[in-house]
PDB file of C-alpha atoms in Angstrom:
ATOM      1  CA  UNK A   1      -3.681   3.042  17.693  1.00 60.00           C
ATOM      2  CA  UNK A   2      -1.361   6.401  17.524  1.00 78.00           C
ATOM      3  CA  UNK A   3       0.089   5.700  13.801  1.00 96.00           C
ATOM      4  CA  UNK A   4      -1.278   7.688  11.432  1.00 97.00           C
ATOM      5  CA  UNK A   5      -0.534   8.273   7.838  1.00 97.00           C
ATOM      6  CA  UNK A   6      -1.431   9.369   4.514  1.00 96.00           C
ATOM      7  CA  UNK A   7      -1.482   7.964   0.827  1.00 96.00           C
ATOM      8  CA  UNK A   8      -0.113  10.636  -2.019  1.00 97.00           C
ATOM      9  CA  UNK A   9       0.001  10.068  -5.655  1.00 97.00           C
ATOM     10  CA  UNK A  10       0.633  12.677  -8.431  1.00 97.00           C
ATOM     11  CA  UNK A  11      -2.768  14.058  -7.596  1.00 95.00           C
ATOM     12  CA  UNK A  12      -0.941  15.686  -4.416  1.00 96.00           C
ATOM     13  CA  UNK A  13       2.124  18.272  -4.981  1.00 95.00           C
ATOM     14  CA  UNK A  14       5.795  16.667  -4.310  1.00 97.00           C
ATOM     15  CA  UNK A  15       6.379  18.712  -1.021  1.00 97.00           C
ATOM     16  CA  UNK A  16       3.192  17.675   0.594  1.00 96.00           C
ATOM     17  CA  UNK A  17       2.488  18.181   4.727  1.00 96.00           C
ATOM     18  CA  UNK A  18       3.983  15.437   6.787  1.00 96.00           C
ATOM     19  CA  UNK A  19       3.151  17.304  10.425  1.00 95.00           C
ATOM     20  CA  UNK A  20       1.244  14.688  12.552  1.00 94.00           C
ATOM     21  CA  UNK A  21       2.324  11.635  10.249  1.00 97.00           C
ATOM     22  CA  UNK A  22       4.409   8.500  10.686  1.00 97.00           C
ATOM     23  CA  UNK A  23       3.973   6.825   7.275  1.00 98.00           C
ATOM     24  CA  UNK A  24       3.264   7.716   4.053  1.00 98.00           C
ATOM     25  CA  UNK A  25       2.190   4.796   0.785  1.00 98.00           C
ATOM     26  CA  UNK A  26       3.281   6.521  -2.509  1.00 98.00           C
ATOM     27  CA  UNK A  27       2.045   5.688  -5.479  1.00 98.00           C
ATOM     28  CA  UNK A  28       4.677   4.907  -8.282  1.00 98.00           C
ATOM     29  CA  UNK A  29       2.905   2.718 -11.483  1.00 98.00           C
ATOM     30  CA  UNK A  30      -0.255   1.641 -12.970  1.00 98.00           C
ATOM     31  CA  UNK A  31      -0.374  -1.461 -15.772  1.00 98.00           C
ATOM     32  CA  UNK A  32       2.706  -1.033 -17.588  1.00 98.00           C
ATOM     33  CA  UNK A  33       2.552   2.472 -18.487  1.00 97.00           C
ATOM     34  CA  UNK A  34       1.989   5.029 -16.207  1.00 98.00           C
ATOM     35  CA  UNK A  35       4.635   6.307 -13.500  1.00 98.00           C
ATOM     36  CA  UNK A  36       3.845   8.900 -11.138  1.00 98.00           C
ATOM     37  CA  UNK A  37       5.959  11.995 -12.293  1.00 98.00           C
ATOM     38  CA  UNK A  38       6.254  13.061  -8.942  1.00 98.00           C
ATOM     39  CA  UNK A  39       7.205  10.123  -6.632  1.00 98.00           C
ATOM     40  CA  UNK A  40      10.512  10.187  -6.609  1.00 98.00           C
ATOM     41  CA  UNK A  41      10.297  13.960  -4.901  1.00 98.00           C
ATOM     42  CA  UNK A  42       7.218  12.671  -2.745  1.00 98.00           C
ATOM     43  CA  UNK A  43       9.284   9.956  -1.330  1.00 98.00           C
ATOM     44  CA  UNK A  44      11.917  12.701  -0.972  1.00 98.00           C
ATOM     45  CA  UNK A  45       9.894  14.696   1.123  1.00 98.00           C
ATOM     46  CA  UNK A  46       8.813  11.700   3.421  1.00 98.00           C
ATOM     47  CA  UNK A  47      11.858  10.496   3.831  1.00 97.00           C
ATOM     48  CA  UNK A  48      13.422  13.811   5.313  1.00 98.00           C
ATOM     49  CA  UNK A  49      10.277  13.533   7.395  1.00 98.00           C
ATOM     50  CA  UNK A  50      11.384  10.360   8.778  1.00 97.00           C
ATOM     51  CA  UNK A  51       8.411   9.122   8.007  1.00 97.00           C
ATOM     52  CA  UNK A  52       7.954   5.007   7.043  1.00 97.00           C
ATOM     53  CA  UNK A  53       7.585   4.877   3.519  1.00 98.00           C
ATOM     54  CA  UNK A  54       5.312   2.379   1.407  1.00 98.00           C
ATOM     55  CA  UNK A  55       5.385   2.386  -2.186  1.00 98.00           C
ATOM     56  CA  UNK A  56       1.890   1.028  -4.717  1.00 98.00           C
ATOM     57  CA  UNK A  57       1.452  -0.045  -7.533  1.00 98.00           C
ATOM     58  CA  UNK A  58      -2.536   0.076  -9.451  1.00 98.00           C
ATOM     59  CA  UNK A  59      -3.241  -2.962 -11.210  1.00 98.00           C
ATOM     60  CA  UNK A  60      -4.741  -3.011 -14.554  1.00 98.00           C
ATOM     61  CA  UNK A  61      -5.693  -6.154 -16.698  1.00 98.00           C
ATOM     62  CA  UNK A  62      -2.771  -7.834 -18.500  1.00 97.00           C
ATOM     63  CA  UNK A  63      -0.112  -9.917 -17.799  1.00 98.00           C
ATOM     64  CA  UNK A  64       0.804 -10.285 -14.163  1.00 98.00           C
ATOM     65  CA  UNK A  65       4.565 -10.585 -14.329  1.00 98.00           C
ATOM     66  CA  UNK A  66       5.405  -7.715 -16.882  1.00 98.00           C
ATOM     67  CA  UNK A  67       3.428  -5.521 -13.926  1.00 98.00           C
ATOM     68  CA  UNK A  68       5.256  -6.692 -11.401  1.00 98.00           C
ATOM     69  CA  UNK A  69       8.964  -6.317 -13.552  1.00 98.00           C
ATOM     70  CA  UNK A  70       7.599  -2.626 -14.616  1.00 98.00           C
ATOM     71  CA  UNK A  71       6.803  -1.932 -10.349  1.00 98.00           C
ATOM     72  CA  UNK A  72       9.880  -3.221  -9.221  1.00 98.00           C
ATOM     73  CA  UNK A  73      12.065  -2.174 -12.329  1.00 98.00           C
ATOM     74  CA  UNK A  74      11.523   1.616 -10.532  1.00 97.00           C
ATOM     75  CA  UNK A  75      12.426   1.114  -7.200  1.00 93.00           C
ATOM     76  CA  UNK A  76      15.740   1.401  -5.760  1.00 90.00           C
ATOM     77  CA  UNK A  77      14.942  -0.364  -2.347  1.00 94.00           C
ATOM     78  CA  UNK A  78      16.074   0.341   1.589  1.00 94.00           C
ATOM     79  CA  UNK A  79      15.602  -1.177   4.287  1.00 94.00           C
ATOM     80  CA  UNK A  80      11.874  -0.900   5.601  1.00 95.00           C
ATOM     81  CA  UNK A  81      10.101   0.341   2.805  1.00 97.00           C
ATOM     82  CA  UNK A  82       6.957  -1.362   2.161  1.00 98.00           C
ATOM     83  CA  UNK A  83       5.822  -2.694  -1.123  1.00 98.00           C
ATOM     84  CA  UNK A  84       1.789  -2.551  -2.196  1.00 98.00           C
ATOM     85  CA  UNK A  85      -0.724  -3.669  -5.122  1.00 98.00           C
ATOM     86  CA  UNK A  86      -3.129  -1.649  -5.118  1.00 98.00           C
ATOM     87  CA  UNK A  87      -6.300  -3.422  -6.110  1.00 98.00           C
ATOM     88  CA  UNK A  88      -9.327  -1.620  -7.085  1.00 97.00           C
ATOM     89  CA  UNK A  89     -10.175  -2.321 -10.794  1.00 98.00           C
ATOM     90  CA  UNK A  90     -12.790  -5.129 -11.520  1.00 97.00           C
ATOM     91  CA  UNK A  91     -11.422  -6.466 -13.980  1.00 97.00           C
ATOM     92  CA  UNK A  92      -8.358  -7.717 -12.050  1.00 98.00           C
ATOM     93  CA  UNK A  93      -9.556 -11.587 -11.217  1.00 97.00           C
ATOM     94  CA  UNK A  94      -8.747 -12.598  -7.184  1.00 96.00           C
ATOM     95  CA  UNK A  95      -6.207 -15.246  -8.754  1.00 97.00           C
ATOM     96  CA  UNK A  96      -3.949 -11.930 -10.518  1.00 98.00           C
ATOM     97  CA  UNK A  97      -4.106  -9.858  -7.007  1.00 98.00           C
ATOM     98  CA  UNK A  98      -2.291 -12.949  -5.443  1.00 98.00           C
ATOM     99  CA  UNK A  99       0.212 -13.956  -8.357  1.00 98.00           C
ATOM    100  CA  UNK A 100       1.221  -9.794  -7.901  1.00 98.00           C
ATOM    101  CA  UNK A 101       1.707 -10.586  -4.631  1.00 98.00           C
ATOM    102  CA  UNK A 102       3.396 -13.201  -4.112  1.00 98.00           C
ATOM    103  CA  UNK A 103       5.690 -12.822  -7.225  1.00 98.00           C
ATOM    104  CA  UNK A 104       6.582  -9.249  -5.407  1.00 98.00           C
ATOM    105  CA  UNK A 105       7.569 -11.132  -1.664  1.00 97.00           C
ATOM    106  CA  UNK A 106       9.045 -13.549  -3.542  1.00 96.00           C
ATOM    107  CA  UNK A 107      11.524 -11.058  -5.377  1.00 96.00           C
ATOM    108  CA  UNK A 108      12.124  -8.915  -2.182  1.00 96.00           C
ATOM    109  CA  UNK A 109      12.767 -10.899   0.463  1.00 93.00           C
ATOM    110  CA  UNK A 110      13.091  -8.822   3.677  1.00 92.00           C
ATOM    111  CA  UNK A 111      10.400  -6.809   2.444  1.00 96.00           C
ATOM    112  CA  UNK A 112       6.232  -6.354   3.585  1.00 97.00           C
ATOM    113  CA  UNK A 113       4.241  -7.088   0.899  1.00 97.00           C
ATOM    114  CA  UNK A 114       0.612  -6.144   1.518  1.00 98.00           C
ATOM    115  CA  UNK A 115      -2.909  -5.542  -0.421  1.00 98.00           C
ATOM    116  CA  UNK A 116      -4.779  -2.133  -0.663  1.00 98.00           C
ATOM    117  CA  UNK A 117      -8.348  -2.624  -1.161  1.00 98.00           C
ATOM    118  CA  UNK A 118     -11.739  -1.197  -0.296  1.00 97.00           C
ATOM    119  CA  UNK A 119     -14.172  -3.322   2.011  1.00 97.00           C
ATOM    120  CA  UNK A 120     -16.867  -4.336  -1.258  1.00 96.00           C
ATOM    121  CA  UNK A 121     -13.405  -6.046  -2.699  1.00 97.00           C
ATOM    122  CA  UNK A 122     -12.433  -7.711   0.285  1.00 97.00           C
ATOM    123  CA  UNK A 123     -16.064  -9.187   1.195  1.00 96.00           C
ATOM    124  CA  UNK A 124     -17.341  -9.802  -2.259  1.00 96.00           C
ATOM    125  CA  UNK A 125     -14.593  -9.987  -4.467  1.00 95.00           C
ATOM    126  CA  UNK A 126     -11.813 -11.513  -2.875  1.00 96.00           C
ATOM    127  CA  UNK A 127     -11.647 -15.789  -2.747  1.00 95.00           C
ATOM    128  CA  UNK A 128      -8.726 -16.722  -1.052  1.00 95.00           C
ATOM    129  CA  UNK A 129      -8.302 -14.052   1.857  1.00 95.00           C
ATOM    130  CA  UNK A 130      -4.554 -13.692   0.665  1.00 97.00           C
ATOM    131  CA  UNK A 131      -3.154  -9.968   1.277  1.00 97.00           C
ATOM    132  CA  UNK A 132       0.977 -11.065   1.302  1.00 97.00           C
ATOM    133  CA  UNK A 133       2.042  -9.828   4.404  1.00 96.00           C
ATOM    134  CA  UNK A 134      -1.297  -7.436   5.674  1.00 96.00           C
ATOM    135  CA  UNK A 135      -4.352  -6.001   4.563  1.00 98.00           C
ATOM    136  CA  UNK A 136      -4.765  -2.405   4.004  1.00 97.00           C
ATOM    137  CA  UNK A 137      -8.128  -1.829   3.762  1.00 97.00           C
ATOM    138  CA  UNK A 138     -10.342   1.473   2.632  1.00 97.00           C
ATOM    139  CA  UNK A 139     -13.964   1.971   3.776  1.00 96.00           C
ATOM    140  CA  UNK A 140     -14.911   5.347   4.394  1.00 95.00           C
ATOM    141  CA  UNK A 141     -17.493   4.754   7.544  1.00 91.00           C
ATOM    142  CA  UNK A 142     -16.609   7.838   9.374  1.00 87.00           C
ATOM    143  CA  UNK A 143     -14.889   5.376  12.372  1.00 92.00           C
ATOM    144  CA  UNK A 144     -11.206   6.043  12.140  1.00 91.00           C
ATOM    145  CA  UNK A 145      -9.601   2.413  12.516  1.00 92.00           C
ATOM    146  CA  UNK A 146     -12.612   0.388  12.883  1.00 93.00           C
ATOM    147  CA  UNK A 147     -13.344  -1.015   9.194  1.00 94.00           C
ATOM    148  CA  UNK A 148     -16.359  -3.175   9.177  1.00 93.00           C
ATOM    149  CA  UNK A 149     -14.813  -6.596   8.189  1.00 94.00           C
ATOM    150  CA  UNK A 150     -13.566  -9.074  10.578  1.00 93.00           C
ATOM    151  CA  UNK A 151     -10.122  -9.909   9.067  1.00 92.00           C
ATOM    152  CA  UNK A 152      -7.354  -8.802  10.569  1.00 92.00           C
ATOM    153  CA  UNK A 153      -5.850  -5.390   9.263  1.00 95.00           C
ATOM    154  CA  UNK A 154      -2.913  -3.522   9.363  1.00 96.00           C
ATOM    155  CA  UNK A 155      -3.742   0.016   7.825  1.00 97.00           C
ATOM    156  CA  UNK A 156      -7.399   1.173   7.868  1.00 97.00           C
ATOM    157  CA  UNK A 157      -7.848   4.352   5.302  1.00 96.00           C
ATOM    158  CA  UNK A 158     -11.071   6.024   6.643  1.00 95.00           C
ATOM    159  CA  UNK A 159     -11.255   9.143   4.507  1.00 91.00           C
ATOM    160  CA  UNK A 160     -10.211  11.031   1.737  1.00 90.00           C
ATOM    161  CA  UNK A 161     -10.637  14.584   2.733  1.00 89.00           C
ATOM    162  CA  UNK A 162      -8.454  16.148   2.412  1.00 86.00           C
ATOM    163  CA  UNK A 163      -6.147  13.710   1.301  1.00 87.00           C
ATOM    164  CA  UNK A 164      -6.451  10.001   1.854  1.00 91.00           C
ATOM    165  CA  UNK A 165      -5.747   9.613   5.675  1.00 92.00           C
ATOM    166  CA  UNK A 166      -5.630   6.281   7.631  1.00 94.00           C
ATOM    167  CA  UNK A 167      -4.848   4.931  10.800  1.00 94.00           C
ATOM    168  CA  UNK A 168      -2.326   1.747  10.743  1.00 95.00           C
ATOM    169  CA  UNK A 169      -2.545  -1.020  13.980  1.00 95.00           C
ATOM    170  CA  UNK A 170       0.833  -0.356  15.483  1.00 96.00           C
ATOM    171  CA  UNK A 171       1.096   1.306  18.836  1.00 95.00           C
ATOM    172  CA  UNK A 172       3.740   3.636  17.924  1.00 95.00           C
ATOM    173  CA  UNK A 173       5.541   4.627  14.766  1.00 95.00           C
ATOM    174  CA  UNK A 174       8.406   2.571  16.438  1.00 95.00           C
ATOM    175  CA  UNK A 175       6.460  -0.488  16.210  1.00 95.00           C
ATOM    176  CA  UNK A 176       5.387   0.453  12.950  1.00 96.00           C
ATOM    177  CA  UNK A 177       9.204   0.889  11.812  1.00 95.00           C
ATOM    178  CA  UNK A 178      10.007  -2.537  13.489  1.00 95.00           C
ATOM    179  CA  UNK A 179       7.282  -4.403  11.763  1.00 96.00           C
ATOM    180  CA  UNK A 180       8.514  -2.721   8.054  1.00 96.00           C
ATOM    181  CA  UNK A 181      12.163  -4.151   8.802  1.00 93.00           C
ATOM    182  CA  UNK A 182      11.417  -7.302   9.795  1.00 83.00           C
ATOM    183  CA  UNK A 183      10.368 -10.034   7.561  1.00 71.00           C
ATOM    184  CA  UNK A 184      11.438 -13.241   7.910  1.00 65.00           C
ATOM    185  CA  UNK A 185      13.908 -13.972   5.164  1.00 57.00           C
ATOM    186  CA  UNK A 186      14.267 -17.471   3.465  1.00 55.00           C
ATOM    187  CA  UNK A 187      17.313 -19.457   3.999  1.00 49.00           C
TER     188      UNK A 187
END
């Protein structure tokens, strides 16, 4: 694994450093409130990078759908860009994380739809093993993109100093480009 990349939210400036990075996940909504003040510069800035861009939303209790029309209602989509729920707050049942998802693939076809989550989540929390289109999964263990689960996993995020860094299971960013354009679409 050569891909490396980094996750940026309005906690990082707009013009952050891209050197040494081939994708960046952007946070853009929480619930059906917040929006990252800074995104649309952030995605700017990896963009003219050339990096591959991912975009999250952090789910909050509350209505599924109205989260997923607030994410979406944001984003002007291209080709590639990756679309993420974000799932870290208990109080989000395992049955919400895969409505989100699965309402998202099924409104943007020809787009990845995966899960963020940390490894307690994914082992203890999670019933159905149902990440969309790949699991993105967080556990700090100080072994760069070797998680301690046995699922399959696309995007390992291993630290968060200085910024939240990970490691994604392509061989190149070329593959990793590839695998962001291509989803089977359905007839």
């Amino acid at each position: 694994m050569t891909v490396k990349g980094i996750d940026v939210s309005s906690a990082q400036p707009e013009k952050y450093k891209t050197s040494g990075s081939d994708f960046v996940f952007i946070k853009i909504t929480e619930g059906t409130t917040y929006t990252n003040p800074k995104w649309v510069a952030q995605r700017k800035t990896g963009r003219d990078a050339g990096l591959v861009t991912g975009f999250y939303h952090f789910a909050r209790p509350g209505p599924v759908t109205a989260q997923v029309n607030y994410f979406l209602s944001k984003i002007n989509l291209i080709d590639g860009d990756v679309l993420i729920l974000d799932w870290e707050d208990a109080r989000v049942p395992n049955s919400w994380k895969d409505s989100w998802l699965q309402q998202v693939q099924q409104r943007t076809p020809g787009h990845q739809t995966i899960l963020y989550c940390n490894r307690d989540f994914w082992l203890h929390r999670d019933t159905t093993s149902f990440a969309g289109n790949g699991l993105w999964i967080a556990q700090y263990n100080g072994k760069p993109g070797q998680p301690d689960i046995k699922s399959r996993w696309l995007f390992h995020q291993y630290t968060d100093k200085p910024i939240d860094t990970n490691l994604g299971n392509f061989k190149d960013q070329t593959e990793l480009r590839t695998w962001a354009r291509h989803v089977a679409v359905p007839a």
